[in-house]
Structure formats: structure tokens, C-alpha cells
PDB file of C-alpha atoms in Angstrom:
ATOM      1  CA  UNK R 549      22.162  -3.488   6.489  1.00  0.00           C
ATOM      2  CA  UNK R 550      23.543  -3.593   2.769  1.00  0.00           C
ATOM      3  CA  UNK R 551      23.790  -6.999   1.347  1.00  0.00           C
ATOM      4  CA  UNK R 552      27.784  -8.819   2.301  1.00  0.00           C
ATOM      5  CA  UNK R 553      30.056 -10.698   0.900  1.00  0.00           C
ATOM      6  CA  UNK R 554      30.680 -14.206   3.551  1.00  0.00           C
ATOM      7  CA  UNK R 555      34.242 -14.042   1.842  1.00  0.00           C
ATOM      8  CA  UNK R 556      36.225 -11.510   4.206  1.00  0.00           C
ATOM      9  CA  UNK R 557      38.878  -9.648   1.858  1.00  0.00           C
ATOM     10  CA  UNK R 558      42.605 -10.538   2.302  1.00  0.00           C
ATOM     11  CA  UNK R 559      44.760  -8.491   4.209  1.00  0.00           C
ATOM     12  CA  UNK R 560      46.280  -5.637   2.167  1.00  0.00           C
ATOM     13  CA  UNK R 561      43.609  -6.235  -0.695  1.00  0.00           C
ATOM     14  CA  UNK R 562      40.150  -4.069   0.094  1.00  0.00           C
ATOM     15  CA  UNK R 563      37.385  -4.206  -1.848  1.00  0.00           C
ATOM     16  CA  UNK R 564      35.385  -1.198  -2.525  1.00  0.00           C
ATOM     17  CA  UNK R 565      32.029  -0.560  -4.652  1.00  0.00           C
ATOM     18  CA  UNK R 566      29.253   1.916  -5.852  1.00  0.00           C
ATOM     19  CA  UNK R 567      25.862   1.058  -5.652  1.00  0.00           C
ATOM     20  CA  UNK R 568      22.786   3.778  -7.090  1.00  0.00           C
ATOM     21  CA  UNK R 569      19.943   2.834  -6.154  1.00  0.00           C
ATOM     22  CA  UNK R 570      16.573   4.471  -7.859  1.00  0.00           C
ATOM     23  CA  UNK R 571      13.098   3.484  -6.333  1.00  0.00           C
ATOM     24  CA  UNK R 572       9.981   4.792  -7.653  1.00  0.00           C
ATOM     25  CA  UNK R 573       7.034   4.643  -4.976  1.00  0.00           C
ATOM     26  CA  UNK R 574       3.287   5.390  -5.564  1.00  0.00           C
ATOM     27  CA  UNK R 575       1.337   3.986  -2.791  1.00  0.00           C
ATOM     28  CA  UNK R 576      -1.978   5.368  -0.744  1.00  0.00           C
ATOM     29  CA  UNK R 577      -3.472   3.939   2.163  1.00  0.00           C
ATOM     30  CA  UNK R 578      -6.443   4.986   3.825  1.00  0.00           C
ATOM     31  CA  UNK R 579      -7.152   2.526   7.035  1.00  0.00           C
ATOM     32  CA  UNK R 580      -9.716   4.755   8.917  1.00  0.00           C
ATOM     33  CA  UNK R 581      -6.997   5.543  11.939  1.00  0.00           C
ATOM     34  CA  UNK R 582      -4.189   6.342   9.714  1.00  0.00           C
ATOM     35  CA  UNK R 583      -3.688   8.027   6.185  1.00  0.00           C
ATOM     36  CA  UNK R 584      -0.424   7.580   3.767  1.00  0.00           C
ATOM     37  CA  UNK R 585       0.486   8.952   0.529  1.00  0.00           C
ATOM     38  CA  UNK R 586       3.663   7.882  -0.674  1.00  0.00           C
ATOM     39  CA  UNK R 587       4.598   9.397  -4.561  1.00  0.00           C
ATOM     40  CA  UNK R 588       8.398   9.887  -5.072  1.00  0.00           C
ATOM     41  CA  UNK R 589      11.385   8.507  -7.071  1.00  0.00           C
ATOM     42  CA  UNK R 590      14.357   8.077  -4.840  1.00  0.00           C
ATOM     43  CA  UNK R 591      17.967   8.022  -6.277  1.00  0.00           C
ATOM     44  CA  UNK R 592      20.241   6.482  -3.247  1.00  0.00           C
ATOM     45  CA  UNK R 593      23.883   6.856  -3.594  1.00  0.00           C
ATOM     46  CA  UNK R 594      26.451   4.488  -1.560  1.00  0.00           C
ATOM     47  CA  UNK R 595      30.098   4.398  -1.260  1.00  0.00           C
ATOM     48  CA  UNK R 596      31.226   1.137   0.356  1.00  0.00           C
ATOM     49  CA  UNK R 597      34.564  -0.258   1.385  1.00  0.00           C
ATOM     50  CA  UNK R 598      35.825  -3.696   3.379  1.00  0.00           C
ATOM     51  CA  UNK R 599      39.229  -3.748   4.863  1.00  0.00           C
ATOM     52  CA  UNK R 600      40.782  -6.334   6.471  1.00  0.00           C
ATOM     53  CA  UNK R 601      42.428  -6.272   9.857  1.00  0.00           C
ATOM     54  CA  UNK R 602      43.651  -9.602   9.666  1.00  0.00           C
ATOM     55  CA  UNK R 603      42.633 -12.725   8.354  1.00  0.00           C
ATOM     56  CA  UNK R 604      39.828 -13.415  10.376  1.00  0.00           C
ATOM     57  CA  UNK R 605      38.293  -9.545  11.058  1.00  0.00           C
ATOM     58  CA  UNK R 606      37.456  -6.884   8.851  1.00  0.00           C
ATOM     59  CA  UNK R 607      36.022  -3.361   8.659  1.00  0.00           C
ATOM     60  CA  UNK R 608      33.117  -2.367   6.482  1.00  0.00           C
ATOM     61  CA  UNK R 609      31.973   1.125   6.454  1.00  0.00           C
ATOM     62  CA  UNK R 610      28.897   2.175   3.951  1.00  0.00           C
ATOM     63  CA  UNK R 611      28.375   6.324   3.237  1.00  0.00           C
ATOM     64  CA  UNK R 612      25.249   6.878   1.513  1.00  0.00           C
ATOM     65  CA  UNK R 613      23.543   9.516  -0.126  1.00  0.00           C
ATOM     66  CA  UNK R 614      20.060  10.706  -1.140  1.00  0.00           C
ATOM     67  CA  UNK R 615      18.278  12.592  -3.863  1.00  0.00           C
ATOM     68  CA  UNK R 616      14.109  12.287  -3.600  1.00  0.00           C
ATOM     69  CA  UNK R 617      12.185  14.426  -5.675  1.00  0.00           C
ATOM     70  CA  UNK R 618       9.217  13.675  -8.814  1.00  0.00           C
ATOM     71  CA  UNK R 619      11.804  11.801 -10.941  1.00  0.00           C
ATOM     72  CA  UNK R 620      11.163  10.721 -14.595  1.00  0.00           C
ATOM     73  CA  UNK R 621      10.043   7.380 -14.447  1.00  0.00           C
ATOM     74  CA  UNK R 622       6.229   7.428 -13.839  1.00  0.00           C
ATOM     75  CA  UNK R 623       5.018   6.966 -17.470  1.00  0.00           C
ATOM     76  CA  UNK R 624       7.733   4.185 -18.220  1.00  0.00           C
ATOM     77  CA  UNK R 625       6.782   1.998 -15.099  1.00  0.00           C
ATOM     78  CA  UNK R 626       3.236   2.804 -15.535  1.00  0.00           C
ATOM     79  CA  UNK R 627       3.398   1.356 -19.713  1.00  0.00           C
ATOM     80  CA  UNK R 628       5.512  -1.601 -18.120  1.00  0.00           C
ATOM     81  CA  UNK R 629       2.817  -2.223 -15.680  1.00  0.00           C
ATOM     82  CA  UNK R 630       0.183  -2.354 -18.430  1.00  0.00           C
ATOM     83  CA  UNK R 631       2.492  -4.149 -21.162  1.00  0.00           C
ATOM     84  CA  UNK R 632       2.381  -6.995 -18.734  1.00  0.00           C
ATOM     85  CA  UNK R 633      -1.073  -6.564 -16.860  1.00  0.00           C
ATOM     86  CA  UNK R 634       0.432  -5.946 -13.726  1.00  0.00           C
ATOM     87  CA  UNK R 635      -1.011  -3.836 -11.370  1.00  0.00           C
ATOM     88  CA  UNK R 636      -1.186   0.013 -11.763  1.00  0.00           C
ATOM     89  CA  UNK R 637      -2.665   0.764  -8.301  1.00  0.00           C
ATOM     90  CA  UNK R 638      -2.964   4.924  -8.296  1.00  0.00           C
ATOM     91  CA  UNK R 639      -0.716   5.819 -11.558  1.00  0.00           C
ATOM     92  CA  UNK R 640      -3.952   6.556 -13.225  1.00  0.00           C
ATOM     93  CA  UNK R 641      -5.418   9.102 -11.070  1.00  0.00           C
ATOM     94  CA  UNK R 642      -2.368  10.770 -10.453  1.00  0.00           C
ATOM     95  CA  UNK R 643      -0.038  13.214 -12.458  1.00  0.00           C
ATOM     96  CA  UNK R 644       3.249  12.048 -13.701  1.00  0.00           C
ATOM     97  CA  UNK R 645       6.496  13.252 -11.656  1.00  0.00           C
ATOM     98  CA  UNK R 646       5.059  14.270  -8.787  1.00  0.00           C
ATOM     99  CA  UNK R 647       6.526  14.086  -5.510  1.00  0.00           C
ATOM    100  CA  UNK R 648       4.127  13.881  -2.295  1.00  0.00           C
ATOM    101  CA  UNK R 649       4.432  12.438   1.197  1.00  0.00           C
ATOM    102  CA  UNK R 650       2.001  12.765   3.903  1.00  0.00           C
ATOM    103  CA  UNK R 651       1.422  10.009   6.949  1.00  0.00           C
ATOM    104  CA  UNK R 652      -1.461  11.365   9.564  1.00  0.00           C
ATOM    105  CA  UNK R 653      -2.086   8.818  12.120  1.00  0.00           C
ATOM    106  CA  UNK R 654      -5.714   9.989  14.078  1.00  0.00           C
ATOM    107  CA  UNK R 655      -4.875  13.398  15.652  1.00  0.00           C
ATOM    108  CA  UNK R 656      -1.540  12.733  17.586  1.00  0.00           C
ATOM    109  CA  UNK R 657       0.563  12.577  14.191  1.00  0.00           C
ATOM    110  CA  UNK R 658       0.662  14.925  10.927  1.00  0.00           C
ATOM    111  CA  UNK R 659       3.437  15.220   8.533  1.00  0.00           C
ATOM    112  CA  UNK R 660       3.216  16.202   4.570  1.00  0.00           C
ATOM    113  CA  UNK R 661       6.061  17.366   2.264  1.00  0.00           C
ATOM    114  CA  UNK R 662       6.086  17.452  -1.382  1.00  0.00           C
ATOM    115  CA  UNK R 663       9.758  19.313  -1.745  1.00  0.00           C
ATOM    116  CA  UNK R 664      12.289  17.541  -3.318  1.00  0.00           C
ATOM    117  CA  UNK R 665      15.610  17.056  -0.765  1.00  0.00           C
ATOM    118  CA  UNK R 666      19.202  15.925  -1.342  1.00  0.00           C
ATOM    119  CA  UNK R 667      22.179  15.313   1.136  1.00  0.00           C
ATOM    120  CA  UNK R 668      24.200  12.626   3.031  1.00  0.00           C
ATOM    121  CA  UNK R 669      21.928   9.977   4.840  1.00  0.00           C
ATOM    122  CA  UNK R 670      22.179   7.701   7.862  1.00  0.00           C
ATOM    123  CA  UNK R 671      25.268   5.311   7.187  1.00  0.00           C
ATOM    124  CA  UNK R 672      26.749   2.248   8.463  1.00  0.00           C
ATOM    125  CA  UNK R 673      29.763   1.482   9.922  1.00  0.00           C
ATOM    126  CA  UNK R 674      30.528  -2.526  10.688  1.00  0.00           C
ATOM    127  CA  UNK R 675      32.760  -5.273  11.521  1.00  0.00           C
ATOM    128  CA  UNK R 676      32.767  -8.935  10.499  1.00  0.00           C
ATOM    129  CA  UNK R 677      34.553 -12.217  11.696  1.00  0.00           C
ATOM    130  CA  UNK R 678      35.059 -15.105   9.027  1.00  0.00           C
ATOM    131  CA  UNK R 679      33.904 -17.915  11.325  1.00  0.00           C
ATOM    132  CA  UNK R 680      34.289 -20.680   8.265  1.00  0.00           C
ATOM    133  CA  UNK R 681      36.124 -20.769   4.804  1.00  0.00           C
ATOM    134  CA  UNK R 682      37.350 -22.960   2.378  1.00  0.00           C
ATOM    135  CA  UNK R 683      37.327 -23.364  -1.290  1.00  0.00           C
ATOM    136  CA  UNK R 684      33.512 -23.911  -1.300  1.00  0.00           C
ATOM    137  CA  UNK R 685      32.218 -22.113   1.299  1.00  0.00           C
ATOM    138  CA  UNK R 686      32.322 -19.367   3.483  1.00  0.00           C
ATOM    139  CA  UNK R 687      30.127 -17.926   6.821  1.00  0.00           C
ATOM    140  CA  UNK R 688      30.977 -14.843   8.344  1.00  0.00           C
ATOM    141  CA  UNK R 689      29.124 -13.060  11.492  1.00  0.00           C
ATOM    142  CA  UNK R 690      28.612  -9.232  11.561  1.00  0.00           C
ATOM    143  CA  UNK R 691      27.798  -6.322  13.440  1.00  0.00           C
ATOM    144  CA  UNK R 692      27.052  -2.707  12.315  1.00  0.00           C
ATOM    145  CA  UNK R 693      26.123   0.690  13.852  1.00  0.00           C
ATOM    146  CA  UNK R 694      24.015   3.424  11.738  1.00  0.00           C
ATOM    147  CA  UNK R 695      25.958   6.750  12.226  1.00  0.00           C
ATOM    148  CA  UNK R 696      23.239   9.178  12.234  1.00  0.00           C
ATOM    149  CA  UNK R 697      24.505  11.389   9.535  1.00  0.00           C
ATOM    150  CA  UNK R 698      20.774  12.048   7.895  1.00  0.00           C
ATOM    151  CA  UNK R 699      18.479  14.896   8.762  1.00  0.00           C
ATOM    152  CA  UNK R 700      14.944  13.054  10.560  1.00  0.00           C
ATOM    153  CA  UNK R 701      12.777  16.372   9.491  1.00  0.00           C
ATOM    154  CA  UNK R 702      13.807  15.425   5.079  1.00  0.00           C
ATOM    155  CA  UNK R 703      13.547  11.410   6.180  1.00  0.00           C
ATOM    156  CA  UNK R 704      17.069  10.954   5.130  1.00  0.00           C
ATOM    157  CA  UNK R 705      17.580   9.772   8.805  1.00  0.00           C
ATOM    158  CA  UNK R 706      16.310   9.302  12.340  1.00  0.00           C
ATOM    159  CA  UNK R 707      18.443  10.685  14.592  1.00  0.00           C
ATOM    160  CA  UNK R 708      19.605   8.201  16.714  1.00  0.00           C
ATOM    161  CA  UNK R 709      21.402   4.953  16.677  1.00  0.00           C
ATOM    162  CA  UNK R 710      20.667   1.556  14.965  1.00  0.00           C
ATOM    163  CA  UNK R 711      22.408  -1.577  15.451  1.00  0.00           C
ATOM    164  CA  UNK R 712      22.317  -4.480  13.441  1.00  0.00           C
ATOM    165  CA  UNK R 713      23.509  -8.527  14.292  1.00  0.00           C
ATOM    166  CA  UNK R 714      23.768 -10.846  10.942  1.00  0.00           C
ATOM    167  CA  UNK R 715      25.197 -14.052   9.059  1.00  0.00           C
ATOM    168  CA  UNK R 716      26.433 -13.520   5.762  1.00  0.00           C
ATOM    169  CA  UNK R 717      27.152 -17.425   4.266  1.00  0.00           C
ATOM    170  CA  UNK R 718      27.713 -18.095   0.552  1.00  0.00           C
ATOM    171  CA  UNK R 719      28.026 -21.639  -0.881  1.00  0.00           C
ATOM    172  CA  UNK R 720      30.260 -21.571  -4.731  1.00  0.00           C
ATOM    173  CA  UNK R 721      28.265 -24.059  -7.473  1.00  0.00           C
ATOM    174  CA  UNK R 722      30.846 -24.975  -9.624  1.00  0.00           C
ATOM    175  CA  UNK R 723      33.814 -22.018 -10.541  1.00  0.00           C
ATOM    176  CA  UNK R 724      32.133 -19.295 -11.111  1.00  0.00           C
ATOM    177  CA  UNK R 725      28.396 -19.548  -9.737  1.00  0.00           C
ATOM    178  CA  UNK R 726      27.166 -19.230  -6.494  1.00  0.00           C
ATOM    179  CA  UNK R 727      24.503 -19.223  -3.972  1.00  0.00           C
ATOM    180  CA  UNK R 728      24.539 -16.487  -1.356  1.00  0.00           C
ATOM    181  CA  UNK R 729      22.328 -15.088   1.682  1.00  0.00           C
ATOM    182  CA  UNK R 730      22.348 -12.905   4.744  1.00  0.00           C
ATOM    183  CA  UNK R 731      20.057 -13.172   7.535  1.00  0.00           C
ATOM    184  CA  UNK R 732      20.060 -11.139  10.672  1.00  0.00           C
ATOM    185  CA  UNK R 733      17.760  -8.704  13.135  1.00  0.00           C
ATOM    186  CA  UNK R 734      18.073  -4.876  13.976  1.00  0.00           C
ATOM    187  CA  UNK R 735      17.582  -3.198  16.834  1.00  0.00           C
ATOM    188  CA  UNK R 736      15.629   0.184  15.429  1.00  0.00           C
ATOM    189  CA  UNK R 737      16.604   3.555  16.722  1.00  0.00           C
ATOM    190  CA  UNK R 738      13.574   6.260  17.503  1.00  0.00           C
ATOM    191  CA  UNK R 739      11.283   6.728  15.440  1.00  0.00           C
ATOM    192  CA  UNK R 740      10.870   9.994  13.447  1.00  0.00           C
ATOM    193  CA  UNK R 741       7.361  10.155  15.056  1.00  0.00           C
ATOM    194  CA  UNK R 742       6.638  10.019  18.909  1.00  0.00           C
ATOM    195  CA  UNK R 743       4.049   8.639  18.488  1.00  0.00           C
ATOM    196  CA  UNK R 744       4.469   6.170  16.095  1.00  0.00           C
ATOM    197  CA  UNK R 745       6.771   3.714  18.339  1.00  0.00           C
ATOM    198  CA  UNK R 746       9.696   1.249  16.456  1.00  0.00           C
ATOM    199  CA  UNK R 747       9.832  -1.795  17.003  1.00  0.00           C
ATOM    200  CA  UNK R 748      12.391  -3.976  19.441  1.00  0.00           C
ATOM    201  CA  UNK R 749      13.491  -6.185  16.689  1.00  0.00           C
ATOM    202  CA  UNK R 750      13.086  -6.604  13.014  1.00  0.00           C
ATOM    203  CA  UNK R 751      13.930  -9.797  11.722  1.00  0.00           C
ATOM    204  CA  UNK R 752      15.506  -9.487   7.859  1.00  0.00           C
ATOM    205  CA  UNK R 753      17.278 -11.340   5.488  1.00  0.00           C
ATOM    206  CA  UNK R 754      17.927 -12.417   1.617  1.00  0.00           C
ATOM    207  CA  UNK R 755      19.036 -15.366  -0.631  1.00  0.00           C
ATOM    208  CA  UNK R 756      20.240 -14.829  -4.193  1.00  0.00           C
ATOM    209  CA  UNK R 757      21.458 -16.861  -6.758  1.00  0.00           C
ATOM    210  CA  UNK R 758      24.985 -16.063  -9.510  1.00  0.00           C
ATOM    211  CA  UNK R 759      24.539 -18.015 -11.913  1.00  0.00           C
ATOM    212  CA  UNK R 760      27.259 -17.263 -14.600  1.00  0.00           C
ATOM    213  CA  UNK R 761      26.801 -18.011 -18.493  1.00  0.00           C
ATOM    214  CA  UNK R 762      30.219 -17.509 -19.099  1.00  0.00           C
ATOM    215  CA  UNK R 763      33.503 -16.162 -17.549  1.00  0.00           C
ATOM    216  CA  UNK R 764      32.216 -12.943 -18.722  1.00  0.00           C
ATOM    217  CA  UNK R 765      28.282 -12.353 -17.978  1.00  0.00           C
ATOM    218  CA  UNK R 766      26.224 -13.674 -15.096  1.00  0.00           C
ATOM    219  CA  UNK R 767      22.300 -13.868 -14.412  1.00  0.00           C
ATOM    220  CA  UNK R 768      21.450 -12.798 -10.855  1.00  0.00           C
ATOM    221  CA  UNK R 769      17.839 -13.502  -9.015  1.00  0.00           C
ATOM    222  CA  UNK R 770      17.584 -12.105  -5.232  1.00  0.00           C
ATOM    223  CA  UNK R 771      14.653 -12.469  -2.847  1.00  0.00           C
ATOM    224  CA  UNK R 772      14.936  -9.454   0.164  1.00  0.00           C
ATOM    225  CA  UNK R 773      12.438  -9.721   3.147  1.00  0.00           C
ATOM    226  CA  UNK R 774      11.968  -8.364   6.275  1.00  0.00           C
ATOM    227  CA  UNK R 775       9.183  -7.933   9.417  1.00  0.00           C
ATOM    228  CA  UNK R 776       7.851  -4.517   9.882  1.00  0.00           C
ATOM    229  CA  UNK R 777       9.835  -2.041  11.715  1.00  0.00           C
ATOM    230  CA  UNK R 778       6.867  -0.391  13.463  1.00  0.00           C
ATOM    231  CA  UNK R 779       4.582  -1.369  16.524  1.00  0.00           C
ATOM    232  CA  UNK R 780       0.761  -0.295  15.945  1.00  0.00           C
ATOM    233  CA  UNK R 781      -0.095   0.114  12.615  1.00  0.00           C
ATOM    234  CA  UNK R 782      -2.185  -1.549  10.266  1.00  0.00           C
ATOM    235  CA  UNK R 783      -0.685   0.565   7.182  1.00  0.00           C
ATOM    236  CA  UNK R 784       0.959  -2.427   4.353  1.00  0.00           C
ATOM    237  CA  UNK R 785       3.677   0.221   3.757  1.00  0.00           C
ATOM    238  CA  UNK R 786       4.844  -0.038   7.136  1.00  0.00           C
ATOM    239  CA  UNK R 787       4.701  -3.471   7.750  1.00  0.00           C
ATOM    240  CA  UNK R 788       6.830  -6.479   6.440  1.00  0.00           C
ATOM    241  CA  UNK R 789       7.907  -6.206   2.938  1.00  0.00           C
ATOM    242  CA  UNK R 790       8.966  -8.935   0.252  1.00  0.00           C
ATOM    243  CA  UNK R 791      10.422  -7.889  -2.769  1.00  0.00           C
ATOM    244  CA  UNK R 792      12.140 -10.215  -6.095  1.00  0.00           C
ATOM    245  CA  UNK R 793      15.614  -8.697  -7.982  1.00  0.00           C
ATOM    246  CA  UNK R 794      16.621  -9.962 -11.086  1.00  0.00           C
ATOM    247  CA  UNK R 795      18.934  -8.591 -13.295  1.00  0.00           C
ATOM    248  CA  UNK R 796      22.683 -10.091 -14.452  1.00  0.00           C
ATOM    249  CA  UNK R 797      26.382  -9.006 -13.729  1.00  0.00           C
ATOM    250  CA  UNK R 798      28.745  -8.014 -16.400  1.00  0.00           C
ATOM    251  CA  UNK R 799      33.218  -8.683 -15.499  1.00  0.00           C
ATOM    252  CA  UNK R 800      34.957  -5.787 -16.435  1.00  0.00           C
ATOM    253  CA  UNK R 801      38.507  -6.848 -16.334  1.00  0.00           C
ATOM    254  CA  UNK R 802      39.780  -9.311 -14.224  1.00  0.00           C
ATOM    255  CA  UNK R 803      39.073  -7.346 -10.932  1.00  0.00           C
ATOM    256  CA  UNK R 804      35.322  -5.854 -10.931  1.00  0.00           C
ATOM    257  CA  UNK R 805      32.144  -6.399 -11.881  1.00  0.00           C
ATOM    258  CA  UNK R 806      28.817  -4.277 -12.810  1.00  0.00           C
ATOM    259  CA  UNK R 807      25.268  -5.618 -11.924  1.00  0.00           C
ATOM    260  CA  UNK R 808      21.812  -4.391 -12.985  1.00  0.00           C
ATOM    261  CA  UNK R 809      18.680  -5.214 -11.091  1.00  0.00           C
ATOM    262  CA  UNK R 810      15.321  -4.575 -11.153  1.00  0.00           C
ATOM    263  CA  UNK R 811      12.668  -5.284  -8.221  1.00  0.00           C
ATOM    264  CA  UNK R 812       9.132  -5.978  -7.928  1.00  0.00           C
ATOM    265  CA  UNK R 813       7.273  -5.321  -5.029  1.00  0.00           C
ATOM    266  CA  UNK R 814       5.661  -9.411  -4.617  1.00  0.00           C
ATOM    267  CA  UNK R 815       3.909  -7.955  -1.570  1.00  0.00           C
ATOM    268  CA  UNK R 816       2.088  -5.377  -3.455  1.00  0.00           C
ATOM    269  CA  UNK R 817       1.735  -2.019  -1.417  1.00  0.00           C
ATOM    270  CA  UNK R 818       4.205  -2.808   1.252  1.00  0.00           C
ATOM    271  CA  UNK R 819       7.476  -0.833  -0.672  1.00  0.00           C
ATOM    272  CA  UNK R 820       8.086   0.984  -3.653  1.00  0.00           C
ATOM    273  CA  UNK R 821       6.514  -1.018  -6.282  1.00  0.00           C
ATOM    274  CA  UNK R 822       9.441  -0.428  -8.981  1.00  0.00           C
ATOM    275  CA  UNK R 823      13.362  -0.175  -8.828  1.00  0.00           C
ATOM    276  CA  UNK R 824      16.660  -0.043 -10.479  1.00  0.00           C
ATOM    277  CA  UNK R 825      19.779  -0.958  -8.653  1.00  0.00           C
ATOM    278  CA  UNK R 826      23.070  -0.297 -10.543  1.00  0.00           C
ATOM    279  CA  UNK R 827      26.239  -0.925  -9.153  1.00  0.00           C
ATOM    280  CA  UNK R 828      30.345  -1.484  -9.783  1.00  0.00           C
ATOM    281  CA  UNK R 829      32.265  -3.808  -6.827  1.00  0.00           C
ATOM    282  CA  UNK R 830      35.344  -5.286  -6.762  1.00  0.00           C
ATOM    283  CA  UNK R 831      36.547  -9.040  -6.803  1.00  0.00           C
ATOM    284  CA  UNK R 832      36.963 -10.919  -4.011  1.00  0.00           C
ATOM    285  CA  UNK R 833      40.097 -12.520  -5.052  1.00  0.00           C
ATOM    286  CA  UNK R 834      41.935  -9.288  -6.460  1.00  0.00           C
TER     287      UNK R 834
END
């Protein structure tokens, strides 16, 4: 599920925001039983709105969008990587803005693709029940349902039904920082593959930090983790997955913000090791 606010909007006074999300993924595994290739740069589009129903429920529903193809980015993330000796992995051996995806799993499982695909993706529709609030703090509980809007053949969705369970709490340092995390299990559709079973549960969950400068600009720093979402496999990119967000968050006006991020893969081969998130929300209190 997509990061939430614990403070439920007011009655009469939804928020809404736009988040694009850009991932850049060059990963290859090779494990004996199973083979992965992963080289693509993701753009992930989602339109987001909370309404309230009352005081103490609300409605949340996510639509998201994808675009996966070669992208632009290989040569900048692979001079980053070297300007600060982190790893380059494959982006050597590999020509720039290419887009390939294969998986093969022994003989039961073979799927490769290297065309670029676009359209609306599996989104989420949920509701949430403030459970605490005052002027420091706030918990709220949630539930969500993925509407299977995606296409499982272009891995823009599954096909079937997810369902998600979580705690969104957020704790306000002072007036305008804060200190805010979610932390919650799904309950995985089907897989894509028959073979390649989903998990029962995945455990997730993130903590991130606001801390302002000003009235104006804000530094952000997020830490996202979750277990892996798939039973019998040894491959890192399927498995759990820890990755660091920084980035800052800019007021415009007295009733929305923009933030930047960038993440770092800090489990190295388990997601896409570079990406940009950019995205405009609304204030809580407008």
C-alpha cells in the first residue's frame, strides 16, 4: 500500500496528490534453479484522493499508471555510482537504455520481454478509522483492496485480488516537524506464474522523518522494508527488500506541498538499485 497520512482529513476538506515515481533497475541473478534479468526504467504515475465520511472514517482510493521501457537514465546513475564508489553491479557490461526482462525458473517457468508497455495498473481502493488524535499525535487503522485494473501478461498487474491490513501513526516534533510510519501485512493475490506460488503474508512497513528548516522547506529521510512476497525462491530480487529515501519538501502556498526523493537500494540486488519519487499533496489542515 502507498505510504498514509495517520491524520484522517476533515469532513468536507479532501486531500488529493500526484506522485511519479521513476525506478531504474539493472539486476541479474543466476542461482543454478532459477535465472533473472531485470534492465528497465519504470515511470509510475498515481492519482490519489482521501475523503472523509465523517470524523472518524474516511475513503482513500489510489489510480495508478505505468510507463516501462529503456529510459534515459543509465549513464547518469552509472557516473553517480562511480562518483561515489558505489556499486555498479552489470552497468558495465551492458548497453545503455535497454529494456530486458526474463525470469526462467528450471523448466516449469519461462518468460522474457524486452518491449516497452504503458497503461493503467493494479490500484487501490481503502478505508481508514482515526482510532487516536490530538494536537500531537495521531494513529489510524486501514484496510485496502487492489482493483485489478493491470494487464498480468505486461506485469502492470496480477489479475486477482490483494488485500492489505495497516497502522498509519505519526507523532508532530515541535510545529512543523514530524515523525511518521506505517506498518502492516498483505495478503498477495496469484501469482503471475503458476508455478511460482505467493506468499500467505508479507509483512511491510516504513518510518520517516520531516524535519522542517523553515516554514517554507523541509528535509525528509524514509526507510521502506518489507519480507518477500514469494514462497521458493532463492532469487535476492524476489525476496525482502530494504531501501533509504532522502530528499526534502518544498510549501507551495499555504495548502500543498512538493517533495523530491531519491532511494538507494541498502539491500543491494533485492529492488531497483536507483529512484526518483516526485510528488505534489495537499495539507492536512486545508
Amino acid at each position: 500500500p502507498i505510504p498514509t497520512s495517520a491524520w484522517l482529513p476533515e469532513p468536507a476538506k479532501p486531500r488529493f496528490s500526484v506522485s511519479l515515481d521513476i525506478a531504474n533497475a539493472l539486476n541479474a541473478e543466476d542461482t543454478g534453479n532459477e535465472e533473472l534479468l531485470v534492465d528497465f526504467e519504470g515511470y509510475h504515475l498515481t492519482l490519489g484522493g482521501i475523503e472523509a465520511l465523517n470524523k472518524d472514517w474516511a475513503l482513500r482510493l489510489d489510480l495508478s499508471f505505468i510507463y516501462r521501457s529503456g529510459g534515459v537514465f543509465d549513464h547518469a546513475i552509472d557516473e553517480w555510482h562511480k562518483l561515489f564508489g558505489l556499486p555498479r553491479a552489470y552497468r558495465p557490461l551492458v548497453p545503455d537504455n535497454n529494456i530486458s526482462i526474463y525470469y526462467a525458473r528450471a523448466d516449469t517457468i519461462n518468460y522474457g520481454s524486452n518491449q516497452s508497455v504503458s497503461g493503467i495498473a493494479d490500484s487501490q481502493l481503502g478505508l481508514g478509522r482515526q482510532i487516536y488524535r490530538d494536537n500531537k499525535t495521531a494513529v489510524s487503522a486501514w484496510g485496502s483492496i487492489d482493483i485489478p485494473f493491470g494487464n498480468r501478461r505486461e506485469l502492470t498487474g496480477n489479475d486477482d485480488l490483494d488485500y492489505a491490513l495497516w497502522l498509519a501513526g505519526s507523532s508532530r516534533l515541535g510545529d512543523l516537524s514530524s515523525i511518521d510510519t506505517n506498518i502492516g501485512v498483505v495478503f498477495p493475490g496469484d501469482s503471475i506464474f503458476p508455478d511460482l506460488d505467493t506468499e500467505d503474508l508479507v509483512a511491510y512497513g516504513h518510518i520517516g522523518a520531516h524535519l522542517a528548516l523553515n516554514q517554507r522547506f523541509a528535509l525528509k529521510l524514509q526507510l521502506n522494508g518489507h519480507s518477500g512476497y514469494y514462497k521458493d525462491t532463492t532469487m535476492d530480487f524476489l525476496g525482502s527488500s530494504w531501501i533509504l529515501i532522502f530528499g526534502g519538501s518544498v510549501n507551495v502556498g499555504r495548502c500543498s506541498a512538493i517533495d523530491i526523493g531519491f532511494g538507494e537500494d541498502i539491500d543491494v540486488g533485492a529492488s531497483p538499485d536507483a529512484s526518483l519519487l516526485i510528488s505534489w499533496k495537499s495539507h492536512t489542515a486545508c
